[in-house]
Tab-separated table of C-alpha atoms in Angstrom:
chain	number	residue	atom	x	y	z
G	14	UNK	CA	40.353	75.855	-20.650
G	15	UNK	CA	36.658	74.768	-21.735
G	16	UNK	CA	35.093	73.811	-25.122
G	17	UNK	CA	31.590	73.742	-26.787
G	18	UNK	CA	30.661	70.847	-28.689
G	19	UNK	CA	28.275	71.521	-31.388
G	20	UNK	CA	26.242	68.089	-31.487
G	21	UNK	CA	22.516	69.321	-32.075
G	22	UNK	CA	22.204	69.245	-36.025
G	23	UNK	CA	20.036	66.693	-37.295
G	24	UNK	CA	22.368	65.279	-39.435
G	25	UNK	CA	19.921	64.634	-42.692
G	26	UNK	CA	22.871	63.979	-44.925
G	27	UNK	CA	23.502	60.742	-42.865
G	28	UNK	CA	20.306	59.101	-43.107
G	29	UNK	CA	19.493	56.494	-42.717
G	30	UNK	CA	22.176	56.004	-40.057
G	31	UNK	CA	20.486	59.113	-38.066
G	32	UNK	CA	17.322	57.863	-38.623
G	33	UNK	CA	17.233	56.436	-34.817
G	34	UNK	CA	20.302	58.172	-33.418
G	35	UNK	CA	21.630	61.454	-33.779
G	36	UNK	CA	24.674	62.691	-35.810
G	37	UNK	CA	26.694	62.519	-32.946
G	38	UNK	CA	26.360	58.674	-32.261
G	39	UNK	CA	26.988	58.018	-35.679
G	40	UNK	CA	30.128	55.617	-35.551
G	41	UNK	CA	33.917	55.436	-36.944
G	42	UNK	CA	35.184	52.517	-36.301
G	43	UNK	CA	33.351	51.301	-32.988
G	44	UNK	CA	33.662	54.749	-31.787
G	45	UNK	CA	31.035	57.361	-32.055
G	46	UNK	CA	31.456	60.674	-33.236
G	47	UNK	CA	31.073	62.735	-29.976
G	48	UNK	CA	33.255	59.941	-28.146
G	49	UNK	CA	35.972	60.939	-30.780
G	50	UNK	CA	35.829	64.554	-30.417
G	51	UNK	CA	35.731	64.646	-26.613
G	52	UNK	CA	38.563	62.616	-26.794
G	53	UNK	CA	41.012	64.998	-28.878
G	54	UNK	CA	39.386	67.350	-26.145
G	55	UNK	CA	40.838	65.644	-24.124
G	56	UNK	CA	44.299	64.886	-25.011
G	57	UNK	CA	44.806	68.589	-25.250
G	58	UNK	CA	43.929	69.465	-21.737
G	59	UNK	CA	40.654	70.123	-21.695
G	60	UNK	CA	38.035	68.432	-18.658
G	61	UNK	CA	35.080	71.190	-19.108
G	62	UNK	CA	32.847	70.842	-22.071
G	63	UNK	CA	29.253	71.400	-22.867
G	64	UNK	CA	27.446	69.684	-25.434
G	65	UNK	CA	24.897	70.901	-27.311
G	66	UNK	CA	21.607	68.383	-27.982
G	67	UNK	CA	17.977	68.297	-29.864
G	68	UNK	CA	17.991	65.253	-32.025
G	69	UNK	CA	17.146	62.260	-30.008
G	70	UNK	CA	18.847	64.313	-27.090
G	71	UNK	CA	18.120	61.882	-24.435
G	72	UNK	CA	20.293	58.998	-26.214
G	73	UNK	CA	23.125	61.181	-26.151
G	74	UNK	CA	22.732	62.012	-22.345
G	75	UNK	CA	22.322	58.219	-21.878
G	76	UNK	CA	25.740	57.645	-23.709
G	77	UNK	CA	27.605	60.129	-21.498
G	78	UNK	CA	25.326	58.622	-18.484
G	79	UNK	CA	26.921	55.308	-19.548
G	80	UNK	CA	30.751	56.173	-20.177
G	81	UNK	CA	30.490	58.348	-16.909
G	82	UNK	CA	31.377	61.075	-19.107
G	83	UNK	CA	34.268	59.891	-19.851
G	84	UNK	CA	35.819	61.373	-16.690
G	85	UNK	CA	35.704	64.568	-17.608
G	86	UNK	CA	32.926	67.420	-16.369
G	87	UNK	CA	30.153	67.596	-19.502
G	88	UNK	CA	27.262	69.659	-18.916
G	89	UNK	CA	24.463	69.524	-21.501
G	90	UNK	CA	22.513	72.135	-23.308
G	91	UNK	CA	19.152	71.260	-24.379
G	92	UNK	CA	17.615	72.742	-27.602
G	93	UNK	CA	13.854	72.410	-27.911
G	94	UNK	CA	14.201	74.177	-31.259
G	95	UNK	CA	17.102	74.067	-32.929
G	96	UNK	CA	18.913	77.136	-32.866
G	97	UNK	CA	21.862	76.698	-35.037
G	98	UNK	CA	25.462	77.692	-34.409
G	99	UNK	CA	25.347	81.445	-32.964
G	100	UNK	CA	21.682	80.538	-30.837
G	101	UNK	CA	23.484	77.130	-29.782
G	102	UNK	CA	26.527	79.141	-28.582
G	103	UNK	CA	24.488	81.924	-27.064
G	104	UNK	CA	22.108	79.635	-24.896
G	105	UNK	CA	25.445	77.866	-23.757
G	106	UNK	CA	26.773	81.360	-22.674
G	107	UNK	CA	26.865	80.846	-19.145
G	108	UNK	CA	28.854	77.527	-18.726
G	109	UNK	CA	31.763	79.905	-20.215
G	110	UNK	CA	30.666	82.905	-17.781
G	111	UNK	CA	30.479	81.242	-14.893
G	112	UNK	CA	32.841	81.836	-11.569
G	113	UNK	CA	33.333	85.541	-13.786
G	114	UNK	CA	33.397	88.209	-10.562
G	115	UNK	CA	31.716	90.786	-12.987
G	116	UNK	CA	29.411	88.475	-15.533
G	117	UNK	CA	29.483	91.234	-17.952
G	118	UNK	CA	32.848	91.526	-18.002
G	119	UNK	CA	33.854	87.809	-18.503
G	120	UNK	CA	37.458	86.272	-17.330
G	121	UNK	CA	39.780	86.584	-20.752
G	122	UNK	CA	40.709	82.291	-20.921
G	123	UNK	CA	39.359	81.767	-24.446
G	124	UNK	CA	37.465	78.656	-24.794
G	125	UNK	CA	37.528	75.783	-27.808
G	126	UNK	CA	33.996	75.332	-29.972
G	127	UNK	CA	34.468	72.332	-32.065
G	128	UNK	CA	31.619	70.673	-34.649
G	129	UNK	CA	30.738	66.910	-33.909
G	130	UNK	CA	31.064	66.121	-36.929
G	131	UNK	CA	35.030	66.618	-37.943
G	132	UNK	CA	37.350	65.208	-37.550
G	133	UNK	CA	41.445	66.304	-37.868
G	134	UNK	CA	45.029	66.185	-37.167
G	135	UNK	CA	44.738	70.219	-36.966
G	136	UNK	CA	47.529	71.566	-33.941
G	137	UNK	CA	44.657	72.940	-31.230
G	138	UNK	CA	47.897	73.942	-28.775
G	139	UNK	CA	49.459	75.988	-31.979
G	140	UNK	CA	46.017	77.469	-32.598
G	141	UNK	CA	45.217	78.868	-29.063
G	142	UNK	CA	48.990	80.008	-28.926
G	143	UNK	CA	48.169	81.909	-32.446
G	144	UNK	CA	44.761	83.047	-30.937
G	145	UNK	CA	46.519	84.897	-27.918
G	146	UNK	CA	49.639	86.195	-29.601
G	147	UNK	CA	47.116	88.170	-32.124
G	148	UNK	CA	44.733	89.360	-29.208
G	149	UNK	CA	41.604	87.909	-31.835
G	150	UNK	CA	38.557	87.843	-30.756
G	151	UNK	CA	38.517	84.982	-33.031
G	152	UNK	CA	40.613	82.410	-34.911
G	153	UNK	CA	38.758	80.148	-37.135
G	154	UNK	CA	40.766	77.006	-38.490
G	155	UNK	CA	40.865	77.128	-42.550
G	156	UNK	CA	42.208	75.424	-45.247
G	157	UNK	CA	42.732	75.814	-48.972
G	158	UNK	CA	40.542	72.984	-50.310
G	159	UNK	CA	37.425	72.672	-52.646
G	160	UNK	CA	34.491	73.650	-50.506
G	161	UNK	CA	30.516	74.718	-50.937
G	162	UNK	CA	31.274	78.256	-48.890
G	163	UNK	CA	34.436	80.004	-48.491
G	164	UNK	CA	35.027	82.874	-45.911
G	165	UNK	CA	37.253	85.538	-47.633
G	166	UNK	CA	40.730	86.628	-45.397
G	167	UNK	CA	42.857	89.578	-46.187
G	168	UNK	CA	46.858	89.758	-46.310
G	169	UNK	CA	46.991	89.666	-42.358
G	170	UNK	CA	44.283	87.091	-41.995
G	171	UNK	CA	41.152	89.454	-41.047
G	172	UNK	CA	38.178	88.184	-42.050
G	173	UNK	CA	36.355	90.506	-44.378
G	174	UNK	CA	33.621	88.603	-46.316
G	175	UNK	CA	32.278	85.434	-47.599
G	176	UNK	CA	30.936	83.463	-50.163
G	177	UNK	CA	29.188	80.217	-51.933
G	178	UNK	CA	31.164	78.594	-54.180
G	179	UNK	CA	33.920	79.562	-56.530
G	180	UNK	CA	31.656	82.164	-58.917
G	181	UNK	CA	28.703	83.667	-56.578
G	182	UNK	CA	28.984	87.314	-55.776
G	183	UNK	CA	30.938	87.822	-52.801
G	184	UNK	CA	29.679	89.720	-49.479
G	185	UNK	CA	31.890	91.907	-48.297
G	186	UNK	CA	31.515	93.172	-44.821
G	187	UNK	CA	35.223	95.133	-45.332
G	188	UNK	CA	36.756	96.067	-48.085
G	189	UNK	CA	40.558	95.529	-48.814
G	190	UNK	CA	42.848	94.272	-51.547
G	191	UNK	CA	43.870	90.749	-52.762
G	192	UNK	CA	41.347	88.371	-50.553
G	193	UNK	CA	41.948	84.969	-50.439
G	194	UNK	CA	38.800	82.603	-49.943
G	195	UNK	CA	39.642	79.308	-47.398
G	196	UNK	CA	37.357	77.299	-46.456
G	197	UNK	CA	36.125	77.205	-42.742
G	198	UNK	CA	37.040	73.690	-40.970
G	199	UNK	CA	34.719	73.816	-37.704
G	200	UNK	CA	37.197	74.499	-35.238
G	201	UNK	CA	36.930	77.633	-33.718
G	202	UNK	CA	38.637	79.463	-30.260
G	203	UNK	CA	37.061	81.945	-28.816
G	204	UNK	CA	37.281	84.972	-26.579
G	205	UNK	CA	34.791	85.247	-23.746
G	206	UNK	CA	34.395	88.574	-24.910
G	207	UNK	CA	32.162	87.460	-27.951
G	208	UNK	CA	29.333	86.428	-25.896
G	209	UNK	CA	28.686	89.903	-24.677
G	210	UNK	CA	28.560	90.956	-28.437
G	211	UNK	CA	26.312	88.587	-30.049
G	212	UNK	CA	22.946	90.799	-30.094
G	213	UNK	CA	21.334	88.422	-32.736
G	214	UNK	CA	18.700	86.376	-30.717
G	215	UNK	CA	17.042	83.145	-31.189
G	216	UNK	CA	17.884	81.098	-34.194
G	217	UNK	CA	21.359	82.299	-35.909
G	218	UNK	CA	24.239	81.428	-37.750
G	219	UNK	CA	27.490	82.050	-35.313
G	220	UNK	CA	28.964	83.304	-38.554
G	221	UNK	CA	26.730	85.774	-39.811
G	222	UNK	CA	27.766	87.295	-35.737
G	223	UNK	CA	31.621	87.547	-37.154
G	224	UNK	CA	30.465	88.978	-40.245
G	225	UNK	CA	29.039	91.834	-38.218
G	226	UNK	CA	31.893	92.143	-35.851
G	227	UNK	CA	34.503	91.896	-38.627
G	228	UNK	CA	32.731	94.352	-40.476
G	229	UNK	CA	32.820	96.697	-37.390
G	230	UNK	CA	36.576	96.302	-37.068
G	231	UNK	CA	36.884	93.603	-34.593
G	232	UNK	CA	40.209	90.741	-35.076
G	233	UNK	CA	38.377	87.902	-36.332
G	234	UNK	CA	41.572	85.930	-37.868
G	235	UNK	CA	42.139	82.586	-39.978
G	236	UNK	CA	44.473	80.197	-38.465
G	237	UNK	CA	45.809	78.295	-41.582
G	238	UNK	CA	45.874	74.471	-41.338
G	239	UNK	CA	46.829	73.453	-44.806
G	240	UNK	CA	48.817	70.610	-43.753
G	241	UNK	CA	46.513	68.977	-41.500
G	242	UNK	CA	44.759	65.967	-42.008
G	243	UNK	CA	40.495	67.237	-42.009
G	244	UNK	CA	37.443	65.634	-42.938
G	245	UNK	CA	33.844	66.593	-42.602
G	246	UNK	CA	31.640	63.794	-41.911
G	247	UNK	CA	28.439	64.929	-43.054
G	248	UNK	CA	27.743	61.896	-45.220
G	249	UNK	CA	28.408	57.554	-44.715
G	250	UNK	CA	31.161	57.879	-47.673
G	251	UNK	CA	33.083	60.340	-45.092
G	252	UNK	CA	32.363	58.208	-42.651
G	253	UNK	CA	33.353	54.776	-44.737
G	254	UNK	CA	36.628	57.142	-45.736
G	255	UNK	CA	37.276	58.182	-42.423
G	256	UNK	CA	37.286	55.036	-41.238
G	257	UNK	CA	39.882	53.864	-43.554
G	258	UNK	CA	41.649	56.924	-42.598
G	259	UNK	CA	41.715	55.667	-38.983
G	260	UNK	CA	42.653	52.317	-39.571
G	261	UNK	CA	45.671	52.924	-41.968
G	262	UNK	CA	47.076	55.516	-39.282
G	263	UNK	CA	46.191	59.069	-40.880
G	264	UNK	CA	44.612	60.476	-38.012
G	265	UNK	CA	44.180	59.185	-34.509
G	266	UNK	CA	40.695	58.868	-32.268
Protein backbone atom coordinates (compact mmCIF):
# COMPACT_ATOMS: atom_id res chain seq x y z
CA UNK A 1 0.00 0.00 0.00
CA UNK A 2 1.26 3.74 -0.66
CA UNK A 3 0.29 7.14 0.86
CA UNK A 4 0.40 10.90 -0.11
CA UNK A 5 1.54 13.26 2.34
CA UNK A 6 0.11 16.62 1.97
CA UNK A 7 3.12 18.88 3.30
CA UNK A 8 3.06 21.94 0.78
CA UNK A 9 0.72 24.54 2.64
CA UNK A 10 2.40 27.44 3.88
CA UNK A 11 1.31 27.12 7.16
CA UNK A 12 0.48 31.08 7.94
CA UNK A 13 -1.40 30.19 11.06
CA UNK A 14 1.99 29.04 12.58
CA UNK A 15 4.01 31.99 12.14
CA UNK A 16 6.36 32.86 13.30
CA UNK A 17 7.53 29.26 13.72
CA UNK A 18 7.13 28.87 9.70
CA UNK A 19 8.67 31.91 9.17
CA UNK A 20 12.11 29.98 8.19
CA UNK A 21 10.79 26.43 7.92
CA UNK A 22 7.82 25.02 6.56
CA UNK A 23 4.70 23.61 8.33
CA UNK A 24 5.99 20.36 8.08
CA UNK A 25 9.25 20.89 10.20
CA UNK A 26 7.35 22.53 12.69
CA UNK A 27 8.13 20.40 15.93
CA UNK A 28 6.17 18.27 18.76
CA UNK A 29 8.24 17.41 21.11
CA UNK A 30 11.78 17.10 19.31
CA UNK A 31 10.00 15.54 16.51
CA UNK A 32 8.82 17.31 13.47
CA UNK A 33 5.60 17.10 12.01
CA UNK A 34 6.32 15.11 8.76
CA UNK A 35 8.76 12.80 10.91
CA UNK A 36 5.53 12.05 12.98
CA UNK A 37 3.25 11.31 10.25
CA UNK A 38 5.62 9.13 8.23
CA UNK A 39 6.04 7.36 11.21
CA UNK A 40 2.26 6.24 11.91
CA UNK A 41 2.84 5.50 8.07
CA UNK A 42 4.87 3.46 9.00
CA UNK A 43 3.74 1.39 11.79
CA UNK A 44 0.81 0.48 9.64
CA UNK A 45 2.69 -1.06 6.81
CA UNK A 46 3.29 1.38 4.61
CA UNK A 47 7.24 1.95 2.87
CA UNK A 48 5.95 4.06 -0.36
CA UNK A 49 5.03 7.63 0.18
CA UNK A 50 5.27 10.83 -1.70
CA UNK A 51 5.44 14.07 -0.19
CA UNK A 52 4.20 16.97 -1.43
CA UNK A 53 6.60 20.40 -1.11
CA UNK A 54 6.62 24.39 -2.03
CA UNK A 55 7.40 26.19 1.15
CA UNK A 56 11.06 26.18 1.75
CA UNK A 57 10.92 22.76 -0.23
CA UNK A 58 14.54 22.19 -0.27
CA UNK A 59 14.77 22.03 3.74
CA UNK A 60 12.36 19.38 3.71
CA UNK A 61 14.31 17.30 1.03
CA UNK A 62 17.41 18.01 3.18
CA UNK A 63 15.58 16.50 6.30
CA UNK A 64 14.63 13.29 4.47
CA UNK A 65 18.32 13.57 2.79
CA UNK A 66 19.48 13.52 6.44
CA UNK A 67 17.26 10.72 8.18
CA UNK A 68 17.87 8.62 4.92
CA UNK A 69 14.27 8.74 4.62
CA UNK A 70 13.72 7.11 7.33
CA UNK A 71 14.18 3.76 5.55
CA UNK A 72 11.38 3.84 3.76
CA UNK A 73 11.03 4.79 -0.29
CA UNK A 74 9.80 8.80 -0.30
CA UNK A 75 9.63 10.37 -3.54
CA UNK A 76 8.98 14.12 -3.63
CA UNK A 77 6.61 16.27 -5.55
CA UNK A 78 7.62 19.70 -6.18
CA UNK A 79 5.03 22.56 -6.40
CA UNK A 80 6.26 25.76 -8.00
CA UNK A 81 2.78 27.16 -7.35
CA UNK A 82 0.88 25.88 -4.91
CA UNK A 83 -1.82 23.88 -6.09
CA UNK A 84 -3.82 22.92 -3.14
CA UNK A 85 -5.27 19.54 -2.24
CA UNK A 86 -6.97 18.12 -5.59
CA UNK A 87 -3.82 19.90 -7.97
CA UNK A 88 -1.32 18.46 -5.21
CA UNK A 89 -2.95 15.00 -5.59
CA UNK A 90 -3.31 15.22 -9.33
CA UNK A 91 0.44 16.21 -10.10
CA UNK A 92 1.35 13.22 -7.70
CA UNK A 93 -0.86 10.93 -9.94
CA UNK A 94 1.71 8.86 -11.30
CA UNK A 95 3.69 7.62 -8.19
CA UNK A 96 0.14 5.80 -7.53
CA UNK A 97 -0.09 4.70 -11.39
CA UNK A 98 2.97 3.43 -11.79
CA UNK A 99 3.90 -0.50 -12.62
CA UNK A 100 -0.28 -0.23 -13.79
CA UNK A 101 -0.14 -2.65 -17.20
CA UNK A 102 -2.96 -0.34 -18.64
CA UNK A 103 -2.21 3.38 -17.00
CA UNK A 104 -5.71 4.27 -17.64
CA UNK A 105 -7.02 1.60 -16.03
CA UNK A 106 -5.03 1.76 -12.71
CA UNK A 107 -4.34 -1.51 -10.33
CA UNK A 108 -7.46 -1.37 -7.61
CA UNK A 109 -4.83 -1.25 -4.09
CA UNK A 110 -6.26 1.99 -2.68
CA UNK A 111 -3.68 4.23 -1.37
CA UNK A 112 -3.58 6.47 2.14
CA UNK A 113 -3.51 10.61 1.67
CA UNK A 114 -2.86 12.00 5.02
CA UNK A 115 -2.42 16.06 5.95
CA UNK A 116 0.99 16.97 7.69
CA UNK A 117 -0.46 18.64 9.92
CA UNK A 118 -2.72 16.03 12.18
CA UNK A 119 -2.21 14.22 14.18
CA UNK A 120 -4.48 10.99 15.75
CA UNK A 121 -5.09 7.77 17.37
CA UNK A 122 -7.73 7.18 14.35
CA UNK A 123 -7.65 2.96 13.39
CA UNK A 124 -6.00 3.38 9.57
CA UNK A 125 -6.18 -0.80 9.37
CA UNK A 126 -10.15 -0.50 10.39
CA UNK A 127 -10.49 2.32 7.87
CA UNK A 128 -8.99 0.62 4.72
CA UNK A 129 -10.91 -2.64 5.86
CA UNK A 130 -14.22 -0.24 5.89
CA UNK A 131 -12.99 1.35 2.55
CA UNK A 132 -12.94 -2.14 0.70
CA UNK A 133 -15.92 -3.83 2.30
CA UNK A 134 -18.10 -0.70 0.88
CA UNK A 135 -16.35 -0.75 -2.66
CA UNK A 136 -15.99 3.52 -2.00
CA UNK A 137 -14.29 5.29 -4.11
CA UNK A 138 -13.69 7.17 -1.03
CA UNK A 139 -13.73 7.08 2.79
CA UNK A 140 -12.95 10.25 4.47
CA UNK A 141 -12.22 10.02 8.36
CA UNK A 142 -14.91 12.32 10.37
CA UNK A 143 -15.84 13.16 13.59
CA UNK A 144 -18.63 14.88 15.47
CA UNK A 145 -16.78 17.89 16.92
CA UNK A 146 -17.05 21.78 16.66
CA UNK A 147 -15.46 22.65 13.37
CA UNK A 148 -15.22 25.85 10.75
CA UNK A 149 -16.67 23.42 7.70
CA UNK A 150 -18.66 20.39 7.97
CA UNK A 151 -19.24 17.90 5.03
CA UNK A 152 -22.92 16.70 5.24
CA UNK A 153 -23.38 12.45 5.21
CA UNK A 154 -26.64 10.72 4.71
CA UNK A 155 -28.11 7.61 6.76
CA UNK A 156 -25.59 5.19 4.91
CA UNK A 157 -22.68 7.56 5.06
CA UNK A 158 -22.76 9.05 1.32
CA UNK A 159 -21.55 12.21 1.12
CA UNK A 160 -24.09 14.61 -0.27
CA UNK A 161 -23.10 18.24 0.56
CA UNK A 162 -21.24 20.61 2.66
CA UNK A 163 -21.05 23.53 4.59
CA UNK A 164 -19.32 26.52 6.78
CA UNK A 165 -20.22 26.58 10.06
CA UNK A 166 -23.26 25.63 12.03
CA UNK A 167 -25.89 28.36 10.25
CA UNK A 168 -24.53 29.04 6.48
CA UNK A 169 -26.69 27.71 3.73
CA UNK A 170 -25.79 24.32 2.92
CA UNK A 171 -24.64 23.02 -0.71
CA UNK A 172 -26.14 20.20 -1.63
CA UNK A 173 -24.71 18.22 -4.44
CA UNK A 174 -27.60 15.26 -3.56
CA UNK A 175 -30.49 15.51 -2.02
CA UNK A 176 -31.77 13.04 0.73
CA UNK A 177 -33.34 13.08 4.17
CA UNK A 178 -31.94 13.61 7.73
CA UNK A 179 -28.07 14.70 6.92
CA UNK A 180 -25.78 14.76 9.51
CA UNK A 181 -22.80 17.36 9.22
CA UNK A 182 -19.13 15.77 10.65
CA UNK A 183 -16.38 17.36 10.35
CA UNK A 184 -13.58 16.15 7.91
CA UNK A 185 -10.26 15.00 9.91
CA UNK A 186 -7.55 14.87 6.96
CA UNK A 187 -7.26 11.35 6.57
CA UNK A 188 -8.43 10.11 3.52
CA UNK A 189 -8.08 6.40 1.43
CA UNK A 190 -8.42 6.35 -1.82
CA UNK A 191 -9.22 4.33 -4.90
CA UNK A 192 -6.83 4.57 -7.83
CA UNK A 193 -9.79 4.98 -9.73
CA UNK A 194 -10.22 8.74 -8.63
CA UNK A 195 -7.29 9.93 -10.44
CA UNK A 196 -8.77 9.11 -13.78
CA UNK A 197 -11.85 11.25 -12.68
CA UNK A 198 -10.48 14.38 -11.44
CA UNK A 199 -11.00 16.67 -14.71
CA UNK A 200 -10.48 19.92 -12.61
CA UNK A 201 -6.92 21.16 -13.61
CA UNK A 202 -4.41 23.31 -12.04
CA UNK A 203 -5.13 24.78 -8.68
CA UNK A 204 -8.17 22.85 -6.81
CA UNK A 205 -9.63 21.82 -3.77
CA UNK A 206 -9.56 17.71 -3.70
CA UNK A 207 -12.97 18.25 -2.16
CA UNK A 208 -14.80 20.32 -4.40
CA UNK A 209 -13.63 16.83 -6.94
CA UNK A 210 -15.92 14.59 -4.36
CA UNK A 211 -18.52 17.07 -4.41
CA UNK A 212 -18.81 16.50 -8.13
CA UNK A 213 -18.43 12.80 -8.02
CA UNK A 214 -20.84 12.43 -5.08
CA UNK A 215 -23.19 14.48 -6.78
CA UNK A 216 -22.92 12.18 -9.88
CA UNK A 217 -23.63 9.10 -7.79
CA UNK A 218 -20.26 7.87 -7.02
CA UNK A 219 -19.59 6.04 -3.06
CA UNK A 220 -17.80 8.72 -1.45
CA UNK A 221 -18.39 7.46 2.36
CA UNK A 222 -17.54 8.84 6.01
CA UNK A 223 -15.64 6.53 8.12
CA UNK A 224 -16.69 7.65 11.69
CA UNK A 225 -13.85 8.12 14.23
CA UNK A 226 -15.63 9.60 17.17
CA UNK A 227 -13.59 7.91 19.64
CA UNK A 228 -10.28 8.68 18.41
CA UNK A 229 -7.91 10.89 19.80
CA UNK A 230 -7.46 14.02 16.68
CA UNK A 231 -5.94 17.25 16.63
CA UNK A 232 -5.27 19.72 13.90
CA UNK A 233 -2.15 21.54 14.31
CA UNK A 234 -2.66 24.54 12.42
CA UNK A 235 -1.66 26.89 15.21
CA UNK A 236 1.51 26.83 18.29
CA UNK A 237 -1.46 26.36 21.00
CA UNK A 238 -2.18 22.89 19.04
CA UNK A 239 1.10 22.38 18.90
CA UNK A 240 1.89 23.44 22.82
CA UNK A 241 -1.45 21.04 23.42
CA UNK A 242 -0.30 18.39 21.39
CA UNK A 243 2.67 18.23 22.96
CA UNK A 244 1.21 17.76 26.30
CA UNK A 245 -0.91 15.27 24.66
CA UNK A 246 2.24 13.30 23.74
CA UNK A 247 3.94 13.49 26.83
CA UNK A 248 1.04 12.43 29.21
CA UNK A 249 0.46 9.28 26.83
CA UNK A 250 -2.78 10.30 24.72
CA UNK A 251 -1.46 9.60 21.49
CA UNK A 252 1.80 8.10 20.39
CA UNK A 253 4.55 9.57 17.65
Amino acid sequence: MKAMVLAAGLGTRLRPLTDDRPKALVEVDGRTLLEITLSRLRAFGIHDVIVNVHHFADKVIAFLNQQENFGMRIEVSREDVLLDTGGGLKKAAWFFLEHSDVPAKPKEEPFLLHNVDVVSTIDLQRMVQFHRDNQALVTLAVQQREASRYLLFDAQLQLRGRRVGREAKPEIVRAAPNMQALAFSGIHVISPRLLTLMKEEGIFSIIDSYLRLAGSGEKIIAFRADDSYWRDLGKPADLQQATRDLQQGVFSA
